[in-house]
Short mmCIF file of N, CA and C in Angstrom, two decimals:
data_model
loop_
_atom_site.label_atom_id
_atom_site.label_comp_id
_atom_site.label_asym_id
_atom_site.label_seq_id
_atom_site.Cartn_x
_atom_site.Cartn_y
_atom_site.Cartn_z
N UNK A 346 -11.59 -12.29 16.37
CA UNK A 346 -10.60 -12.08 15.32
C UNK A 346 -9.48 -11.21 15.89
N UNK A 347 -8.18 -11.63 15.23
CA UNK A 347 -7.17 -10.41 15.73
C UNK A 347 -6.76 -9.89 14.36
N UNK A 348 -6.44 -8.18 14.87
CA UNK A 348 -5.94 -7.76 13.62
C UNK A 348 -5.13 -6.54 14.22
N UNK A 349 -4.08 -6.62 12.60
CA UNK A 349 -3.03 -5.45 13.06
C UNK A 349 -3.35 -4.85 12.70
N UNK A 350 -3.29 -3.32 14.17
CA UNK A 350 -3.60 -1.92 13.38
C UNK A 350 -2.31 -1.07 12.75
N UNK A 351 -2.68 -1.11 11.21
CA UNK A 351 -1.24 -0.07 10.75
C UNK A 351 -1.40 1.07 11.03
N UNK A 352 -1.09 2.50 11.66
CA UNK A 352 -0.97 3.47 11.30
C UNK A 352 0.22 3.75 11.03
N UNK A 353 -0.08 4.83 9.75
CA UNK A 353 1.62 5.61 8.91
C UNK A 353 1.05 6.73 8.50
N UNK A 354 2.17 7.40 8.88
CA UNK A 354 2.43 8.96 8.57
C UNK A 354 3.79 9.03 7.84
N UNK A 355 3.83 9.92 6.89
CA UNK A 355 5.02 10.05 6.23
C UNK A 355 5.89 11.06 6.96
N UNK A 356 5.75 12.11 7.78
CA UNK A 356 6.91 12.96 8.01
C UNK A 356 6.84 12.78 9.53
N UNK A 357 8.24 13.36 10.31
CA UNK A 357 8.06 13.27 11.71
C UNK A 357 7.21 14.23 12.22
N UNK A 358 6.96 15.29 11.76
CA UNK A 358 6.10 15.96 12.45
C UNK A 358 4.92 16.02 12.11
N UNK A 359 4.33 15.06 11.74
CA UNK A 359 2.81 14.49 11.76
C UNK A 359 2.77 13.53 12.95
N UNK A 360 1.62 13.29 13.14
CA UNK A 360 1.37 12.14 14.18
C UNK A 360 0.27 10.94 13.63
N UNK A 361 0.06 9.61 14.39
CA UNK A 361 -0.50 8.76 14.15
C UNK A 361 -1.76 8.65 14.69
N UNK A 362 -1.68 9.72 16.07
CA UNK A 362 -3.20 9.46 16.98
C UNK A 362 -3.92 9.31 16.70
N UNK A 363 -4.84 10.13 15.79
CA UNK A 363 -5.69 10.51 14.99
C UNK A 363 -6.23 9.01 14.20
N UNK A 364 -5.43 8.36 13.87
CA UNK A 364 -5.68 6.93 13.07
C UNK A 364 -5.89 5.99 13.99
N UNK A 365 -4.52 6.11 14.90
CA UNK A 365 -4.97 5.15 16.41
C UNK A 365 -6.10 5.22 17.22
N UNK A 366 -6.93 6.04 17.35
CA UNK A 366 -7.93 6.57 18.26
C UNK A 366 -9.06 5.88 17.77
N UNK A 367 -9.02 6.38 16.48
CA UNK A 367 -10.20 5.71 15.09
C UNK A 367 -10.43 4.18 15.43
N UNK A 368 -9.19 3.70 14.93
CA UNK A 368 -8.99 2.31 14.63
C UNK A 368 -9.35 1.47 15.69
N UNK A 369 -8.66 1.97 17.27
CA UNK A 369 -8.72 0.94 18.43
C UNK A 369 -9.91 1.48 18.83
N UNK A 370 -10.78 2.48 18.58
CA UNK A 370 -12.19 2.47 19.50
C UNK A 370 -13.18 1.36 18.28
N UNK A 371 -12.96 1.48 16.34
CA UNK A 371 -13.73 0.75 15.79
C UNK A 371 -12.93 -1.02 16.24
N UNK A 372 -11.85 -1.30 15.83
CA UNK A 372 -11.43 -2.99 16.69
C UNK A 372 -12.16 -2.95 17.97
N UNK A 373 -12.49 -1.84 19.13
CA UNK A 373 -12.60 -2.28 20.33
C UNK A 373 -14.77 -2.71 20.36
N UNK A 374 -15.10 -1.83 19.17
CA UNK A 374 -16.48 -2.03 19.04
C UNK A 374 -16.48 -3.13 18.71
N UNK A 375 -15.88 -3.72 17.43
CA UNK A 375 -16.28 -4.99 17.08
C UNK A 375 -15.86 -6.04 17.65
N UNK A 376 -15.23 -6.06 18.58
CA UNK A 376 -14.44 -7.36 19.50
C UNK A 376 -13.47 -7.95 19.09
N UNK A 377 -12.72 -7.08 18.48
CA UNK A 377 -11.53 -7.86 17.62
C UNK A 377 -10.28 -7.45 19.05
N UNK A 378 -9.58 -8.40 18.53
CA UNK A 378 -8.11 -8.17 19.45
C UNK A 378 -7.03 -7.50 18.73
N UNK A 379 -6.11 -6.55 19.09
CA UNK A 379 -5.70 -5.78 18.67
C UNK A 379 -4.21 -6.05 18.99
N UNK A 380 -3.51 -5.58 17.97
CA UNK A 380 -1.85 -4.84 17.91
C UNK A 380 -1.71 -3.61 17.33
N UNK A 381 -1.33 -2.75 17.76
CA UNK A 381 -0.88 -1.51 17.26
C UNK A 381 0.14 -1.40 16.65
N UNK A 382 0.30 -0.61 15.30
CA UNK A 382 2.13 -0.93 14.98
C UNK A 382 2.04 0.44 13.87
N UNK A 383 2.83 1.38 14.34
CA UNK A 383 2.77 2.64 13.84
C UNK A 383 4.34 3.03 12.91
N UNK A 384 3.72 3.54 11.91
CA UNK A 384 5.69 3.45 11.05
C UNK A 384 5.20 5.17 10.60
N UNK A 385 6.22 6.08 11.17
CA UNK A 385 6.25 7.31 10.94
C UNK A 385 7.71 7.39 10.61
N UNK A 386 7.58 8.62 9.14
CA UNK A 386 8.15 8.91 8.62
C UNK A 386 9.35 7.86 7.61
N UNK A 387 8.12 7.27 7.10
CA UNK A 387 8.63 6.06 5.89
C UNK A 387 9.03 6.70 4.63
N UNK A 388 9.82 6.30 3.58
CA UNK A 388 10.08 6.71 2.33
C UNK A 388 9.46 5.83 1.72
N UNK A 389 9.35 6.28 0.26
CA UNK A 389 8.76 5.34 -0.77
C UNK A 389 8.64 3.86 -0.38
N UNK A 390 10.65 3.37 -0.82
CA UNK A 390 11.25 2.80 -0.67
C UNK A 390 10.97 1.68 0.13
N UNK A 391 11.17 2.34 1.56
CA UNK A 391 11.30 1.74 3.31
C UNK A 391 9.99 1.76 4.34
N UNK A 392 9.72 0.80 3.99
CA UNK A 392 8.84 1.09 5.23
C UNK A 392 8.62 -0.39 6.19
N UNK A 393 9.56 -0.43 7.12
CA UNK A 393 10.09 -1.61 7.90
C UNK A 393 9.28 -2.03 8.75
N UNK A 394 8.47 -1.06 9.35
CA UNK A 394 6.67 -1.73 10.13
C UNK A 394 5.61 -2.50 9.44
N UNK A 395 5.88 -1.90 8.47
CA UNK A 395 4.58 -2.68 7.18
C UNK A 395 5.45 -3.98 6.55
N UNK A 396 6.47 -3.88 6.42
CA UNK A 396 6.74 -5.55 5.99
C UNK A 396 7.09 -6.47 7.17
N UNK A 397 7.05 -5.45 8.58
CA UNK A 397 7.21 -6.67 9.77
C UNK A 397 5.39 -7.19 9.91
N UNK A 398 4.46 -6.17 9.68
CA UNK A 398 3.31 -6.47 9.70
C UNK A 398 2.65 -7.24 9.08
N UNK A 399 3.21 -7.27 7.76
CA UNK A 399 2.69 -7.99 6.01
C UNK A 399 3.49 -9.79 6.85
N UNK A 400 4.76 -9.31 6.89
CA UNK A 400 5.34 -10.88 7.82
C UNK A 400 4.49 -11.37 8.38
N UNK A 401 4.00 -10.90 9.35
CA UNK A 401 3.13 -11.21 10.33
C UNK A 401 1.91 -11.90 10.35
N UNK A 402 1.31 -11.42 9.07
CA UNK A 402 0.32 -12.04 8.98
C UNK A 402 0.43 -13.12 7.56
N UNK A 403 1.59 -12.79 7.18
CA UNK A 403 1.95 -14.18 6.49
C UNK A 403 2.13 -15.42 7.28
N UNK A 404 2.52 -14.97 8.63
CA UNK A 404 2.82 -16.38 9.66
C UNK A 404 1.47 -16.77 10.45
N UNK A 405 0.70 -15.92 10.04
CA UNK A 405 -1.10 -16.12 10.64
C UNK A 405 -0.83 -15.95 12.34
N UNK A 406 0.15 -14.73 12.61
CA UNK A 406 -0.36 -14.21 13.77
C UNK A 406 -1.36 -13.19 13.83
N UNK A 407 -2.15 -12.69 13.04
CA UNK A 407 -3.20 -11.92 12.69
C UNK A 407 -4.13 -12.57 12.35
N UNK A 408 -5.10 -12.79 11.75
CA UNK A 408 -6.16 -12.83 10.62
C UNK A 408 -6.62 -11.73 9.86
N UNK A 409 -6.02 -10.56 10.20
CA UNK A 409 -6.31 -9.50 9.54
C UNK A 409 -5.57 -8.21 9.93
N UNK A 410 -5.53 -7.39 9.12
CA UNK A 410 -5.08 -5.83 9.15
C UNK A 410 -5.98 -4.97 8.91
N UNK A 411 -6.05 -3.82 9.63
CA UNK A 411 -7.01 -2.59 9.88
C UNK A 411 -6.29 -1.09 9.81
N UNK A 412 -6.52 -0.68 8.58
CA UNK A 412 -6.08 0.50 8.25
C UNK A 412 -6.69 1.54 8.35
N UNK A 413 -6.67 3.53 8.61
CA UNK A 413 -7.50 3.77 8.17
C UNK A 413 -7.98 4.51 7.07
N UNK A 414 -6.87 4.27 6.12
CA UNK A 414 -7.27 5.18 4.74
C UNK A 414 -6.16 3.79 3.56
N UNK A 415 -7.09 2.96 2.55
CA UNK A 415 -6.42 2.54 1.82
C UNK A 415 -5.07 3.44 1.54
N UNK A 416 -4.68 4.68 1.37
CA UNK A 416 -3.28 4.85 0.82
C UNK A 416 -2.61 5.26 2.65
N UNK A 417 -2.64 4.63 3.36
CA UNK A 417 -2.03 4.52 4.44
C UNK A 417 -1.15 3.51 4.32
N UNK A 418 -1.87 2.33 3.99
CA UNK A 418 -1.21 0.72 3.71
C UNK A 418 -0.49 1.04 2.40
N UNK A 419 -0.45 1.37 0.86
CA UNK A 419 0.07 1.65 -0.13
C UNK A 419 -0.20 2.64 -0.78
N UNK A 420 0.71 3.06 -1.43
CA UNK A 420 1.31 4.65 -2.06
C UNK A 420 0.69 4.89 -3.71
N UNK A 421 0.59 3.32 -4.12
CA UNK A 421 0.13 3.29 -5.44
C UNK A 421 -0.87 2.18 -5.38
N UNK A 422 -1.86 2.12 -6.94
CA UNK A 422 -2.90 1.03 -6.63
C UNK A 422 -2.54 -0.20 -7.44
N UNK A 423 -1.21 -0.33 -7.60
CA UNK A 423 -0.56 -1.59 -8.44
C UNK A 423 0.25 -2.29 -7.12
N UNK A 424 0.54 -1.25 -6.05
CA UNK A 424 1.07 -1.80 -5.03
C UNK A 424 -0.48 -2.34 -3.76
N UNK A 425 -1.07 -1.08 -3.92
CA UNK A 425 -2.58 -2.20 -3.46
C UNK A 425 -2.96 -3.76 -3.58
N UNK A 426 -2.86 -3.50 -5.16
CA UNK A 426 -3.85 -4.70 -6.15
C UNK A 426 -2.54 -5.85 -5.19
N UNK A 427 -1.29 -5.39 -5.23
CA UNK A 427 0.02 -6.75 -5.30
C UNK A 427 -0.27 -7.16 -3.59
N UNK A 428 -0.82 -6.38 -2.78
CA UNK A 428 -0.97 -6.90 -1.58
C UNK A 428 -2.20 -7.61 -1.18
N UNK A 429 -3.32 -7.04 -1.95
CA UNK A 429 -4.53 -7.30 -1.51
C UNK A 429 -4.55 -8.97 -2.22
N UNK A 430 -4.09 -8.87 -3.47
CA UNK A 430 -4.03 -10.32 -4.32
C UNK A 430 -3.13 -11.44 -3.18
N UNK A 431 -2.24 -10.81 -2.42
CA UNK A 431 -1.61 -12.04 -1.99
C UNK A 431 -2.64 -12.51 -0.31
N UNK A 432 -3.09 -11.14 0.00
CA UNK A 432 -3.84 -11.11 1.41
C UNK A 432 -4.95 -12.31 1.01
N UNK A 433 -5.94 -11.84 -0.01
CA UNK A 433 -6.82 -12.71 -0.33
C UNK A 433 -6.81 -13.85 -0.53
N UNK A 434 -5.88 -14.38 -1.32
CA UNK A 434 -4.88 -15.43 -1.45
C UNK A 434 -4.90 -16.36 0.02
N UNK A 435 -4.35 -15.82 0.48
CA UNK A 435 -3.84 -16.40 1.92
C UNK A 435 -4.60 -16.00 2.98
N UNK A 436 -6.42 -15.63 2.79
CA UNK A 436 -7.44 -15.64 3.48
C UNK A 436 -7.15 -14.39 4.76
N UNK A 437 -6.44 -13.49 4.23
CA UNK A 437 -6.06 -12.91 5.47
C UNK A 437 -7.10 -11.36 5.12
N UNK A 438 -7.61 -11.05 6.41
CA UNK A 438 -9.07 -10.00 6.35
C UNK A 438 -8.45 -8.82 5.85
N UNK A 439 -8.64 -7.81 5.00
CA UNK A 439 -8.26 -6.28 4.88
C UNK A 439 -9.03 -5.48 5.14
N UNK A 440 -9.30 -4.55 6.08
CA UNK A 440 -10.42 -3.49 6.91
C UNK A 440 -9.77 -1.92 6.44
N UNK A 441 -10.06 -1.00 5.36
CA UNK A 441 -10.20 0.08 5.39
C UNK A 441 -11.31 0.83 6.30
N UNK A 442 -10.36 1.43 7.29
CA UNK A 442 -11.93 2.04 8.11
C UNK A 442 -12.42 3.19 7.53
N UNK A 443 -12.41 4.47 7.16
CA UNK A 443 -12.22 5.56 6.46
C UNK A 443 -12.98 5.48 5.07
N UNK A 444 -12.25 3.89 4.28
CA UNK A 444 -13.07 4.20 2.87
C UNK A 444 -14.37 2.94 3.22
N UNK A 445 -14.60 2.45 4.03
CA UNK A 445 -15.40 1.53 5.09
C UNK A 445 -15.50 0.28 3.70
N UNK A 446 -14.12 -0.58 3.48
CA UNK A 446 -14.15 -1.16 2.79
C UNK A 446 -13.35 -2.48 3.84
N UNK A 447 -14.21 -3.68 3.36
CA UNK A 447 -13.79 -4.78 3.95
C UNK A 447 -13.52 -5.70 2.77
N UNK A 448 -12.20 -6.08 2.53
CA UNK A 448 -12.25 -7.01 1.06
C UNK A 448 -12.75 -8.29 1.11
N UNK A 449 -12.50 -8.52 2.42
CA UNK A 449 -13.49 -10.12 2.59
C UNK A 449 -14.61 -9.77 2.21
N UNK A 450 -15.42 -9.26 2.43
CA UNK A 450 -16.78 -9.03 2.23
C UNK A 450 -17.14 -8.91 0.16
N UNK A 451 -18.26 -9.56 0.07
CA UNK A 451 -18.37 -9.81 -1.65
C UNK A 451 -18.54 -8.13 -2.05
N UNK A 452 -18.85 -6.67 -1.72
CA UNK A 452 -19.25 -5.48 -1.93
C UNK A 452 -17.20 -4.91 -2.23
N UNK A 453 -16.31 -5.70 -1.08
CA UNK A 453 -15.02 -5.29 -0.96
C UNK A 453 -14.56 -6.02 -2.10
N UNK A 454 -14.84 -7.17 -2.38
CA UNK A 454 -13.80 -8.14 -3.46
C UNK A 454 -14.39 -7.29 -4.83
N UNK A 455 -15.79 -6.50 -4.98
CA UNK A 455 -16.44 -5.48 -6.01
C UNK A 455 -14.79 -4.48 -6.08
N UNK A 456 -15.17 -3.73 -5.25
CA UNK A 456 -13.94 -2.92 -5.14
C UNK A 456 -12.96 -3.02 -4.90
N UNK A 457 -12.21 -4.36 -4.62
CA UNK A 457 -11.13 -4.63 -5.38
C UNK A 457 -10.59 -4.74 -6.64
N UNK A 458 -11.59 -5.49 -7.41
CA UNK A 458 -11.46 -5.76 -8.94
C UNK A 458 -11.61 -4.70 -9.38
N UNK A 459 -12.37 -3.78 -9.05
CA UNK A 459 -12.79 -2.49 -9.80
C UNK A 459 -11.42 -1.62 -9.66
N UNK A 460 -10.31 -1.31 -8.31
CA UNK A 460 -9.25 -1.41 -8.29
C UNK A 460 -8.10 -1.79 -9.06
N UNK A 461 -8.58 -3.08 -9.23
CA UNK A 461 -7.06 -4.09 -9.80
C UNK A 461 -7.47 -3.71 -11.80
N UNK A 462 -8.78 -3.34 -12.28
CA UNK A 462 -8.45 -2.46 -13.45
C UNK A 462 -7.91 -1.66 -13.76
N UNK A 463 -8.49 -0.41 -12.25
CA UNK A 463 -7.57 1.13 -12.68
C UNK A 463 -6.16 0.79 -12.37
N UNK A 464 -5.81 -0.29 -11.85
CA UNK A 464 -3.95 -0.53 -11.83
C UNK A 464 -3.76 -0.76 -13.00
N UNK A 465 -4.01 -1.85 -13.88
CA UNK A 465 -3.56 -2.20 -14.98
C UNK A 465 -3.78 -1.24 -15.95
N UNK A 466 -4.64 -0.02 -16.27
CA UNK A 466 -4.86 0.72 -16.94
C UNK A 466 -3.95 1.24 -16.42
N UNK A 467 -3.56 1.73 -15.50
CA UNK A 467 -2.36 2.78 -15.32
C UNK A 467 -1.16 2.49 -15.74
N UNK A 468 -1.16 1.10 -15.38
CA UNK A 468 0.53 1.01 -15.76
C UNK A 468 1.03 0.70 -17.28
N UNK A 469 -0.64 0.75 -18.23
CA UNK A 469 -0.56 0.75 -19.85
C UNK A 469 -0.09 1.92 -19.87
N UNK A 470 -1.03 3.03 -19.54
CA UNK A 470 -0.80 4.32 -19.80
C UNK A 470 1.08 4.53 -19.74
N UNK A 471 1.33 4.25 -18.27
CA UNK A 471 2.71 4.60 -18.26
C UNK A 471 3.38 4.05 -19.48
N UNK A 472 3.17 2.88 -19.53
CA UNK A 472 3.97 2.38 -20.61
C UNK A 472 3.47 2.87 -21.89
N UNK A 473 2.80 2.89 -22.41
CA UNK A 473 3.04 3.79 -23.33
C UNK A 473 3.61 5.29 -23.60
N UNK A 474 3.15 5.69 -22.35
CA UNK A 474 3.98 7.36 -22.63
C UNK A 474 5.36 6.75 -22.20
N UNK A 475 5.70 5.78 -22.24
CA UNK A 475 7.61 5.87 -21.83
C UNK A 475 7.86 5.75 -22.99
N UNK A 476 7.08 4.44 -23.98
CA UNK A 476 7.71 4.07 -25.13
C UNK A 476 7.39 4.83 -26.11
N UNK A 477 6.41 6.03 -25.81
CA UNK A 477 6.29 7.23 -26.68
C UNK A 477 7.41 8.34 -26.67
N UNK A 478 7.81 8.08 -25.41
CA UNK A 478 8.91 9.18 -25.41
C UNK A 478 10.38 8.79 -25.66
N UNK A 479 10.97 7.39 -25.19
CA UNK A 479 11.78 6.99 -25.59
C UNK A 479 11.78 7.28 -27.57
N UNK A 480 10.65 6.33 -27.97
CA UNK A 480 10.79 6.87 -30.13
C UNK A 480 10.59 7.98 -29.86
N UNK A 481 10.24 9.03 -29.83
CA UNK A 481 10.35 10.71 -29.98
C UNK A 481 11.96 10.82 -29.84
N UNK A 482 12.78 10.81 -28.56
CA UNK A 482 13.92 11.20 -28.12
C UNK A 482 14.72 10.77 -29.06
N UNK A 483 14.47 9.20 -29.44
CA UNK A 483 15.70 8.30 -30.60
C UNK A 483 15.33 8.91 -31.80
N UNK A 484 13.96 9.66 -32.38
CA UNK A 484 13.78 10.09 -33.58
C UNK A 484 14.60 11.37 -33.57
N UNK A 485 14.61 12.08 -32.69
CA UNK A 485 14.91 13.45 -32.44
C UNK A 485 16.98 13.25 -32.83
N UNK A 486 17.38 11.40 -32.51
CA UNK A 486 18.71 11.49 -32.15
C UNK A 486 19.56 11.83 -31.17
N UNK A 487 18.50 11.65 -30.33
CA UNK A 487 19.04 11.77 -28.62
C UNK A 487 19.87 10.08 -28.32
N UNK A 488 20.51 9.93 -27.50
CA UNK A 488 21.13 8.68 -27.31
C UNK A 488 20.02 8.47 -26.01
N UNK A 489 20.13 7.33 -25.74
CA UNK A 489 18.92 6.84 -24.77
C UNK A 489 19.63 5.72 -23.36
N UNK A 490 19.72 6.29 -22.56
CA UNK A 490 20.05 5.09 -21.16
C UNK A 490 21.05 6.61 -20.77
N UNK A 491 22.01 5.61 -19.55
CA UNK A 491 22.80 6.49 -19.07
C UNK A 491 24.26 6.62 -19.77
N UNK A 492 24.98 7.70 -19.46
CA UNK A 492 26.17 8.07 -20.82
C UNK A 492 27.32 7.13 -20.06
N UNK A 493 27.65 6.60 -20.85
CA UNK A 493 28.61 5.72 -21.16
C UNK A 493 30.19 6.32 -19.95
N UNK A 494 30.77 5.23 -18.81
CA UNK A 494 31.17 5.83 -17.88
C UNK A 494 30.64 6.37 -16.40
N UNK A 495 29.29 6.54 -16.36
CA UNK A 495 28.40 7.05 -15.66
C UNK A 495 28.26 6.27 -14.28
N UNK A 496 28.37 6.66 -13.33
CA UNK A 496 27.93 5.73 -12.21
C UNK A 496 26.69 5.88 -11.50
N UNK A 497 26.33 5.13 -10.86
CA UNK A 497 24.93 5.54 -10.14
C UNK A 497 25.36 6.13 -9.12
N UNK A 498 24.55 7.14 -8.80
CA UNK A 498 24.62 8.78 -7.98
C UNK A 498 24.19 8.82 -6.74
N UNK A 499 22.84 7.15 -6.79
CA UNK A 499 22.26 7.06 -5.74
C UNK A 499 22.33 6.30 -4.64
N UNK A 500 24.00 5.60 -4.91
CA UNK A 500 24.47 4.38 -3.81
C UNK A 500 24.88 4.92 -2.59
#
């Protein structure tokens, strides 16, 4: 089997070794063939190694990706559930080494689903506390969106 190893670190002065060391001595135990592909100091937003990687194995130059902490690969578990649903989908392997979760495996597709609940529960929750707070603010007579004239701050 080949699989890409992600390591990510969010700031520059962290390092990846530590994940790399992990990862290519467990790929080198199991006989898998390896790529390394390390994205340090990603934002939310950006992270241009992981969608050349996610590419990648959309074009089935992988069969799989090897991470070593599920929130290495994603930041949230609605962004999990949205990768793992398309990985599975498209038969492609997901290897948490760390939470020693393999989603191919029927124990991993357990803990996926068990996953892809606490997403959807979360993103009720959110939504309701938005649309709780939005009626509070309009009861209160607050005006609601951005004030009229306003440009975005963040272009």
């Amino acid at each position: 089997m080949k699989v890409a190893i992600y390591a990510r670190v969010s700031r520059d002065q962290q390092t990846v070794e530590n994940q790399v060391i992990r990862l290519s001595g467990y790929a080198e135990q199991m006989g898998y063939d390896f790529e390394i592909f390390k994205e340090i100091e990603s934002t939310r937003n950006s992270r241009p190694i992981k969608v050349e990687v996610l590419n990648m194995l959309r074009r089935k130059e992988f069969d799989g990706v090897l991470v070593y902490k599920l929130d290495r690969w994603a930041r949230s578990i609605s962004e999990l559930v949205s990768d793992m649903t398309e990985m599975m989908e498209r038969g492609i392997v997901f290897i948490s080494y760390s939470d020693n979760i393999d989603f191919s495996s029927a124990s991993g597709k357990l803990h996926f689903h068990i996953l892809s609940a606490f997403a959807e529960f979360e993103r009720e929750i959110i939504r309701e506390r938005t649309k709780e707070g939005l009626n509070r603010a309009r009861a209160e007579g607050k005006t609601i969106g951005r004030p009229k004239g306003s440009q975005d701050r963040n272009k």
